[in-house]
Amino acid sequence: MERAAKGQFSTFSSFISTINQKKEAAGNRCSPTQLVIPNNKNVRDLPPICLDVRQKQRISIDTLPAEMKAPILPEPPIPVRNKTLKDFQIDLDKAKSTGEWKAVHDFYLSTFDSFLELNAAFKRDANASLNTVEDSKINTKFLNAVYDALLTTTQDIQKTVLKGIINSLLREWKGPRTKDDVRAYFILTQNPQFSSTSTYVIYAHLLRQLAALSDADHNLLIHWFKKMSQKRFKQLVDRLLQFISMRLFPAKPEEFPPLAKCTWWIPSATKVLALLNAANMLCNPPLIPYTDFYNSTLDHIDLMEDYQTWQFYGNTHRFSFCQFPFVISIAAKKVIIQKDSEQQMISIARQSLVDKVSRRQKPDMNMLFLNIKVRRLQLVSDSLDELTRKRADLKKKLKVTFVGEAGLDLGGLTKEWFLLLIRQIFHPDYGMFTYHKDSNFHWFSSFKCDNYSEFRLVGTLMGLAVYNSITLDIRFPPCCYKKLLSPPIVPCDQNIPVGIASVTLDDLSQIMPELAHGLNELLTYEGNVEEDFYSTFQVFQEEFGVIKTYNLKPGGDKIPVTNQNRKEYVQLYVDFLLNKSMYKQFSAFYYGFHSVCSSNALMLLRPEEVEILVCGSPELDMHALQKNTHYDGYQKTDLTIRYLWDVVLGFPLDLQKKFLHFATGSDRVPVGGMVDLNFKITKNETSTNW
């Protein structure tokens, strides 16, 4: 197919000229200039995600309302086609056995001749109107069979299909779209021929038209994409990611037009990917993991330049990948955050130096660092005092000194400080956090107190860990990171609530599975809820041995829970436990974290990605650790080292985690993998009895 395509489909213009000649021969009154694909400036971009840098959001279904009504256009009657899947299969089997492909050729020729014919072939009821956004009314089995068979047909048939698609794209470019047009676009996106680079010029024009559709049409496509099978959906995503990668780094640059002439290729493909990402987010559970949208090719381009473009222009018509952060891998986002942090560190250190010199004072190298001096016996109070007193220096490079102990902090003392501080703060006796054995997560204590500064300290610690690329041994549930990004940038108005996220019963089940199970039983109970449960809109909590009562809504103690209002009761209950009951604790934690990580780069992150940056990845690969270990005084072939790895690699997973925790302070792996651990085994020549 590729050889044929190179021979006969070298450029899109050659198709256009061929089609024009045929149209002129047939007496078509349209001039060739009317058939040329318009310039990029005539193509409408997707609506901007937002208008201001401080308000940027990742693209999601929130930007495309659930029910958007497009203007209703009269749809031309669709011709009736009686070919069924069984008929097609008979023709295909006959062609393969006899070598006579005429019937199959004629089917593909007529089907892909126009958008009307695509609807005639694959729409379940040719002239039925669309009465729901959920159902595309496409005969999916027939469509999949036709596409699966396409790459097994003759090259002549495959060329015929591509010619028909070009005809359709040229014909359908102008004017508003009908629902049948949108359905035809949906059908064409699934064409497996677009996996070949020789068809990319045609694919690019299809993506351009898809990206330029109205919001209402995009809404339709999103709901249709989410109904696809996981396999077909993944193929569609992979095809678009490959298209972007090949345009960025073409194996054979001569296959494509010069990049300067097709700057709209990558933006168009990325915007269509955004529709697929929105569809994936609508599904529960998602069709594919969010990591399947990562394009690792972007790890090899200058994303800092892209980030700065996004910072300057926001989500305007100036394209940047940071407008669509779901395609940027967590490793690439970490690089952006680190470089952004380094730039802030350098800027603040430079300002400190300038201030010193301007006051004619002798510069001191210590002024370039955040120097923390603590006593081991007063670890929490000293740390709190130091971080409060040196709040202006939080964005400098961190260095820790333990009072009365010799030692230069090259990273080890800092790690030890984090480890000891986290261990002490999260101890049950300290009372700041409650450990839930059923879920193995910590959650904020709802006990009221006069001072929440220690919660701010924990948030600052987490921020410092991300800022200084240190992995912490913290066990917070996923909804904690969702709250931490609500909003991702601290609002200017201090009266605006922070850390209030939209929480569900699923979020509660990750922390308190038994309670969530009980509430779910209430929702599904088939008897009389009011008479059998005898509950009101209240919550009872024990605080320091005293049972306290809180109303979930005004007058809640007088409102019984019934079959009719039980959903509201459960939602208010969950919201109380995860938002309202510990609002002051979490807001202090939120402000502590953002006092260090006040970067627009946070807006690129999903909650799951913040967790990985703070705690590392739980995926262990001890073979990779062995491969990336450095030795001082040993060779990797020494018997001691070989014995060590024989033992460690033979451990079950739980012991491997304990080994890693013993050696590094955490049983998780940094974002960059084992190579980022800088794991080193040193020979101690001093005789000991250890």
PDB file of C-alpha atoms in Angstrom, residues 394-596:
ATOM      1  CA  LEU A 394      11.470  29.112  51.147  1.00  0.00           C
ATOM      2  CA  LYS A 395      12.301  29.156  47.429  1.00  0.00           C
ATOM      3  CA  LYS A 396      16.044  28.932  47.996  1.00  0.00           C
ATOM      4  CA  LYS A 397      17.958  25.662  47.921  1.00  0.00           C
ATOM      5  CA  LEU A 398      17.335  23.746  51.159  1.00  0.00           C
ATOM      6  CA  LYS A 399      20.178  22.869  53.558  1.00  0.00           C
ATOM      7  CA  VAL A 400      19.689  21.268  56.973  1.00  0.00           C
ATOM      8  CA  THR A 401      21.985  21.254  60.016  1.00  0.00           C
ATOM      9  CA  PHE A 402      21.404  19.275  63.211  1.00  0.00           C
ATOM     10  CA  VAL A 403      22.668  21.381  66.139  1.00  0.00           C
ATOM     11  CA  GLY A 404      25.704  19.895  67.874  1.00  0.00           C
ATOM     12  CA  GLU A 405      26.470  17.463  65.046  1.00  0.00           C
ATOM     13  CA  ALA A 406      29.251  17.736  62.516  1.00  0.00           C
ATOM     14  CA  GLY A 407      28.232  17.117  58.939  1.00  0.00           C
ATOM     15  CA  LEU A 408      27.919  18.812  55.590  1.00  0.00           C
ATOM     16  CA  ASP A 409      24.497  18.527  53.999  1.00  0.00           C
ATOM     17  CA  LEU A 410      24.988  17.049  50.532  1.00  0.00           C
ATOM     18  CA  GLY A 411      21.432  15.725  50.504  1.00  0.00           C
ATOM     19  CA  GLY A 412      21.569  13.057  53.203  1.00  0.00           C
ATOM     20  CA  LEU A 413      20.817  15.350  56.158  1.00  0.00           C
ATOM     21  CA  THR A 414      17.933  16.950  54.284  1.00  0.00           C
ATOM     22  CA  LYS A 415      16.428  13.527  53.599  1.00  0.00           C
ATOM     23  CA  GLU A 416      16.887  12.530  57.229  1.00  0.00           C
ATOM     24  CA  TRP A 417      15.197  15.754  58.392  1.00  0.00           C
ATOM     25  CA  PHE A 418      12.184  15.075  56.182  1.00  0.00           C
ATOM     26  CA  LEU A 419      12.033  11.431  57.279  1.00  0.00           C
ATOM     27  CA  LEU A 420      12.198  12.147  61.037  1.00  0.00           C
ATOM     28  CA  LEU A 421       9.809  15.096  60.861  1.00  0.00           C
ATOM     29  CA  ILE A 422       7.169  13.223  58.858  1.00  0.00           C
ATOM     30  CA  ARG A 423       7.480  10.193  61.136  1.00  0.00           C
ATOM     31  CA  GLN A 424       6.922  12.341  64.244  1.00  0.00           C
ATOM     32  CA  ILE A 425       4.079  14.483  62.869  1.00  0.00           C
ATOM     33  CA  PHE A 426       2.115  11.491  61.575  1.00  0.00           C
ATOM     34  CA  HIS A 427       2.485   9.474  64.775  1.00  0.00           C
ATOM     35  CA  PRO A 428      -0.995   8.714  66.218  1.00  0.00           C
ATOM     36  CA  ASP A 429      -0.008  10.193  69.605  1.00  0.00           C
ATOM     37  CA  TYR A 430       0.570  13.560  67.969  1.00  0.00           C
ATOM     38  CA  GLY A 431      -3.135  13.799  67.102  1.00  0.00           C
ATOM     39  CA  MET A 432      -2.843  15.792  63.859  1.00  0.00           C
ATOM     40  CA  PHE A 433      -3.763  12.903  61.577  1.00  0.00           C
ATOM     41  CA  THR A 434      -5.874   9.785  61.960  1.00  0.00           C
ATOM     42  CA  TYR A 435      -4.567   6.533  60.509  1.00  0.00           C
ATOM     43  CA  HIS A 436      -7.239   4.303  58.948  1.00  0.00           C
ATOM     44  CA  LYS A 437      -6.125   0.669  59.020  1.00  0.00           C
ATOM     45  CA  ASP A 438      -8.749  -0.469  56.505  1.00  0.00           C
ATOM     46  CA  SER A 439      -7.324   1.780  53.796  1.00  0.00           C
ATOM     47  CA  ASN A 440      -3.732   2.348  55.050  1.00  0.00           C
ATOM     48  CA  PHE A 441      -4.226   6.111  54.614  1.00  0.00           C
ATOM     49  CA  HIS A 442      -3.839   9.074  56.926  1.00  0.00           C
ATOM     50  CA  TRP A 443      -6.566  11.714  57.097  1.00  0.00           C
ATOM     51  CA  PHE A 444      -6.842  15.090  58.801  1.00  0.00           C
ATOM     52  CA  SER A 445      -8.106  15.133  62.359  1.00  0.00           C
ATOM     53  CA  SER A 446     -11.286  17.193  62.712  1.00  0.00           C
ATOM     54  CA  PHE A 447     -10.452  18.261  66.283  1.00  0.00           C
ATOM     55  CA  LYS A 448     -10.829  22.006  66.740  1.00  0.00           C
ATOM     56  CA  CYS A 449      -7.858  23.964  68.083  1.00  0.00           C
ATOM     57  CA  ASP A 450      -6.625  27.539  68.394  1.00  0.00           C
ATOM     58  CA  ASN A 451      -3.592  27.233  66.142  1.00  0.00           C
ATOM     59  CA  TYR A 452      -3.327  25.320  62.873  1.00  0.00           C
ATOM     60  CA  SER A 453       0.294  26.312  62.160  1.00  0.00           C
ATOM     61  CA  GLU A 454       1.509  22.720  62.359  1.00  0.00           C
ATOM     62  CA  PHE A 455      -0.815  21.770  59.491  1.00  0.00           C
ATOM     63  CA  ARG A 456       0.747  24.623  57.545  1.00  0.00           C
ATOM     64  CA  LEU A 457       4.147  23.115  58.411  1.00  0.00           C
ATOM     65  CA  VAL A 458       3.131  19.764  56.847  1.00  0.00           C
ATOM     66  CA  GLY A 459       1.964  21.563  53.693  1.00  0.00           C
ATOM     67  CA  THR A 460       5.240  23.503  53.566  1.00  0.00           C
ATOM     68  CA  LEU A 461       7.193  20.249  53.944  1.00  0.00           C
ATOM     69  CA  MET A 462       5.323  18.720  51.013  1.00  0.00           C
ATOM     70  CA  GLY A 463       5.973  21.846  48.959  1.00  0.00           C
ATOM     71  CA  LEU A 464       9.674  21.826  49.847  1.00  0.00           C
ATOM     72  CA  ALA A 465       9.881  18.138  48.901  1.00  0.00           C
ATOM     73  CA  VAL A 466       8.430  18.800  45.425  1.00  0.00           C
ATOM     74  CA  TYR A 467      10.517  21.971  45.052  1.00  0.00           C
ATOM     75  CA  ASN A 468      13.738  20.170  46.031  1.00  0.00           C
ATOM     76  CA  SER A 469      12.894  16.866  44.229  1.00  0.00           C
ATOM     77  CA  ILE A 470      12.686  14.744  47.394  1.00  0.00           C
ATOM     78  CA  THR A 471      10.331  11.781  47.740  1.00  0.00           C
ATOM     79  CA  LEU A 472       8.336  11.631  50.985  1.00  0.00           C
ATOM     80  CA  ASP A 473       6.958   8.602  52.803  1.00  0.00           C
ATOM     81  CA  ILE A 474       3.436  10.022  53.170  1.00  0.00           C
ATOM     82  CA  ARG A 475       0.172   8.117  52.778  1.00  0.00           C
ATOM     83  CA  PHE A 476      -2.621  10.511  51.819  1.00  0.00           C
ATOM     84  CA  PRO A 477      -5.657   9.340  49.795  1.00  0.00           C
ATOM     85  CA  PRO A 478      -6.081  10.556  46.177  1.00  0.00           C
ATOM     86  CA  CYS A 479      -8.793  13.075  47.116  1.00  0.00           C
ATOM     87  CA  CYS A 480      -6.212  14.964  49.232  1.00  0.00           C
ATOM     88  CA  TYR A 481      -4.324  15.870  46.048  1.00  0.00           C
ATOM     89  CA  LYS A 482      -7.567  16.784  44.317  1.00  0.00           C
ATOM     90  CA  LYS A 483      -8.254  19.216  47.166  1.00  0.00           C
ATOM     91  CA  LEU A 484      -4.687  20.509  46.970  1.00  0.00           C
ATOM     92  CA  LEU A 485      -5.377  21.616  43.378  1.00  0.00           C
ATOM     93  CA  SER A 486      -8.672  23.317  44.276  1.00  0.00           C
ATOM     94  CA  PRO A 487      -7.742  25.805  42.963  1.00  0.00           C
ATOM     95  CA  PRO A 488      -4.240  25.143  41.540  1.00  0.00           C
ATOM     96  CA  ILE A 489      -3.282  28.812  42.018  1.00  0.00           C
ATOM     97  CA  VAL A 490      -3.875  30.605  45.335  1.00  0.00           C
ATOM     98  CA  PRO A 491      -6.675  33.154  44.822  1.00  0.00           C
ATOM     99  CA  CYS A 492      -5.860  36.834  45.418  1.00  0.00           C
ATOM    100  CA  ASP A 493      -8.997  37.240  47.503  1.00  0.00           C
ATOM    101  CA  GLN A 494      -8.360  35.614  50.890  1.00  0.00           C
ATOM    102  CA  ASN A 495     -12.121  35.255  51.417  1.00  0.00           C
ATOM    103  CA  ILE A 496     -12.392  32.704  48.587  1.00  0.00           C
ATOM    104  CA  PRO A 497     -12.500  29.170  50.077  1.00  0.00           C
ATOM    105  CA  VAL A 498      -9.572  26.893  49.214  1.00  0.00           C
ATOM    106  CA  GLY A 499      -9.196  23.127  49.323  1.00  0.00           C
ATOM    107  CA  ILE A 500     -12.902  22.531  48.660  1.00  0.00           C
ATOM    108  CA  ALA A 501     -13.192  19.813  46.022  1.00  0.00           C
ATOM    109  CA  SER A 502     -16.145  18.015  44.504  1.00  0.00           C
ATOM    110  CA  VAL A 503     -16.103  14.753  46.474  1.00  0.00           C
ATOM    111  CA  THR A 504     -18.098  11.555  46.022  1.00  0.00           C
ATOM    112  CA  LEU A 505     -18.794   8.312  47.821  1.00  0.00           C
ATOM    113  CA  ASP A 506     -15.902   6.785  45.842  1.00  0.00           C
ATOM    114  CA  ASP A 507     -13.531   9.305  47.465  1.00  0.00           C
ATOM    115  CA  LEU A 508     -14.820   8.385  50.923  1.00  0.00           C
ATOM    116  CA  SER A 509     -14.472   4.658  50.185  1.00  0.00           C
ATOM    117  CA  GLN A 510     -10.722   5.169  49.617  1.00  0.00           C
ATOM    118  CA  ILE A 511     -10.339   6.446  53.195  1.00  0.00           C
ATOM    119  CA  MET A 512     -13.159   4.861  55.199  1.00  0.00           C
ATOM    120  CA  PRO A 513     -14.342   1.844  53.182  1.00  0.00           C
ATOM    121  CA  GLU A 514     -16.669   0.496  55.891  1.00  0.00           C
ATOM    122  CA  LEU A 515     -18.500   3.792  56.328  1.00  0.00           C
ATOM    123  CA  ALA A 516     -18.772   4.236  52.551  1.00  0.00           C
ATOM    124  CA  HIS A 517     -20.178   0.707  52.272  1.00  0.00           C
ATOM    125  CA  GLY A 518     -22.808   1.524  54.906  1.00  0.00           C
ATOM    126  CA  LEU A 519     -23.856   4.707  53.078  1.00  0.00           C
ATOM    127  CA  ASN A 520     -24.056   2.768  49.824  1.00  0.00           C
ATOM    128  CA  GLU A 521     -26.309   0.218  51.546  1.00  0.00           C
ATOM    129  CA  LEU A 522     -28.562   3.120  52.564  1.00  0.00           C
ATOM    130  CA  LEU A 523     -28.765   4.269  48.932  1.00  0.00           C
ATOM    131  CA  THR A 524     -29.747   0.819  47.659  1.00  0.00           C
ATOM    132  CA  TYR A 525     -32.052  -0.130  50.554  1.00  0.00           C
ATOM    133  CA  GLU A 526     -35.426  -1.270  49.198  1.00  0.00           C
ATOM    134  CA  GLY A 527     -37.466  -0.865  52.396  1.00  0.00           C
ATOM    135  CA  ASN A 528     -38.769   2.266  54.118  1.00  0.00           C
ATOM    136  CA  VAL A 529     -35.644   4.299  54.971  1.00  0.00           C
ATOM    137  CA  GLU A 530     -37.397   6.732  57.322  1.00  0.00           C
ATOM    138  CA  GLU A 531     -39.030   4.051  59.473  1.00  0.00           C
ATOM    139  CA  ASP A 532     -36.203   1.501  59.433  1.00  0.00           C
ATOM    140  CA  PHE A 533     -33.157   3.788  59.862  1.00  0.00           C
ATOM    141  CA  TYR A 534     -34.752   6.588  61.872  1.00  0.00           C
ATOM    142  CA  SER A 535     -31.996   9.057  60.915  1.00  0.00           C
ATOM    143  CA  THR A 536     -31.943  12.815  60.514  1.00  0.00           C
ATOM    144  CA  PHE A 537     -29.644  15.188  58.613  1.00  0.00           C
ATOM    145  CA  GLN A 538     -27.040  15.123  61.375  1.00  0.00           C
ATOM    146  CA  VAL A 539     -23.513  13.817  61.953  1.00  0.00           C
ATOM    147  CA  PHE A 540     -22.160  12.600  65.289  1.00  0.00           C
ATOM    148  CA  GLN A 541     -18.422  12.887  65.974  1.00  0.00           C
ATOM    149  CA  GLU A 542     -16.307  12.049  68.998  1.00  0.00           C
ATOM    150  CA  GLU A 543     -13.862  14.782  70.022  1.00  0.00           C
ATOM    151  CA  PHE A 544     -11.627  14.192  73.036  1.00  0.00           C
ATOM    152  CA  GLY A 545     -14.115  11.666  74.439  1.00  0.00           C
ATOM    153  CA  VAL A 546     -17.142  13.915  73.920  1.00  0.00           C
ATOM    154  CA  ILE A 547     -19.809  13.150  71.292  1.00  0.00           C
ATOM    155  CA  LYS A 548     -20.623  16.274  69.300  1.00  0.00           C
ATOM    156  CA  THR A 549     -23.530  16.757  66.879  1.00  0.00           C
ATOM    157  CA  TYR A 550     -23.448  18.757  63.634  1.00  0.00           C
ATOM    158  CA  ASN A 551     -26.357  19.544  61.311  1.00  0.00           C
ATOM    159  CA  LEU A 552     -25.730  18.753  57.662  1.00  0.00           C
ATOM    160  CA  LYS A 553     -28.123  21.548  56.658  1.00  0.00           C
ATOM    161  CA  PRO A 554     -30.117  24.202  58.547  1.00  0.00           C
ATOM    162  CA  GLY A 555     -32.652  22.487  60.796  1.00  0.00           C
ATOM    163  CA  GLY A 556     -31.085  19.117  59.962  1.00  0.00           C
ATOM    164  CA  ASP A 557     -31.994  17.673  63.367  1.00  0.00           C
ATOM    165  CA  LYS A 558     -35.667  17.983  62.403  1.00  0.00           C
ATOM    166  CA  ILE A 559     -35.365  16.625  58.823  1.00  0.00           C
ATOM    167  CA  PRO A 560     -35.768  12.823  58.593  1.00  0.00           C
ATOM    168  CA  VAL A 561     -33.817  10.839  55.990  1.00  0.00           C
ATOM    169  CA  THR A 562     -36.304   9.299  53.559  1.00  0.00           C
ATOM    170  CA  ASN A 563     -36.226   7.304  50.345  1.00  0.00           C
ATOM    171  CA  GLN A 564     -36.687  10.579  48.477  1.00  0.00           C
ATOM    172  CA  ASN A 565     -33.881  12.629  50.074  1.00  0.00           C
ATOM    173  CA  ARG A 566     -31.313   9.926  50.925  1.00  0.00           C
ATOM    174  CA  LYS A 567     -29.057  10.867  47.976  1.00  0.00           C
ATOM    175  CA  GLU A 568     -28.852  14.427  49.280  1.00  0.00           C
ATOM    176  CA  TYR A 569     -28.135  13.101  52.776  1.00  0.00           C
ATOM    177  CA  VAL A 570     -25.242  10.911  51.573  1.00  0.00           C
ATOM    178  CA  GLN A 571     -23.738  13.721  49.479  1.00  0.00           C
ATOM    179  CA  LEU A 572     -23.923  16.186  52.394  1.00  0.00           C
ATOM    180  CA  TYR A 573     -22.447  13.546  54.729  1.00  0.00           C
ATOM    181  CA  VAL A 574     -19.480  12.930  52.393  1.00  0.00           C
ATOM    182  CA  ASP A 575     -18.979  16.670  51.858  1.00  0.00           C
ATOM    183  CA  PHE A 576     -18.991  17.247  55.624  1.00  0.00           C
ATOM    184  CA  LEU A 577     -16.379  14.550  56.318  1.00  0.00           C
ATOM    185  CA  LEU A 578     -14.007  15.419  53.449  1.00  0.00           C
ATOM    186  CA  ASN A 579     -14.475  19.196  53.189  1.00  0.00           C
ATOM    187  CA  LYS A 580     -16.285  21.041  55.959  1.00  0.00           C
ATOM    188  CA  SER A 581     -15.303  19.199  59.152  1.00  0.00           C
ATOM    189  CA  MET A 582     -11.561  19.804  58.601  1.00  0.00           C
ATOM    190  CA  TYR A 583     -11.673  22.971  56.508  1.00  0.00           C
ATOM    191  CA  LYS A 584      -9.371  25.033  58.769  1.00  0.00           C
ATOM    192  CA  GLN A 585      -6.848  22.188  59.022  1.00  0.00           C
ATOM    193  CA  PHE A 586      -6.749  21.639  55.287  1.00  0.00           C
ATOM    194  CA  SER A 587      -6.718  25.333  54.337  1.00  0.00           C
ATOM    195  CA  ALA A 588      -3.609  25.790  56.534  1.00  0.00           C
ATOM    196  CA  PHE A 589      -2.080  22.735  54.826  1.00  0.00           C
ATOM    197  CA  TYR A 590      -3.063  24.165  51.400  1.00  0.00           C
ATOM    198  CA  TYR A 591      -1.474  27.564  52.074  1.00  0.00           C
ATOM    199  CA  GLY A 592       1.687  25.877  53.401  1.00  0.00           C
ATOM    200  CA  PHE A 593       2.102  23.817  50.233  1.00  0.00           C
ATOM    201  CA  HIS A 594       1.432  26.748  47.909  1.00  0.00           C
ATOM    202  CA  SER A 595       3.762  29.057  49.860  1.00  0.00           C
ATOM    203  CA  VAL A 596       6.554  27.027  48.263  1.00  0.00           C
TER     204      VAL A 596
END
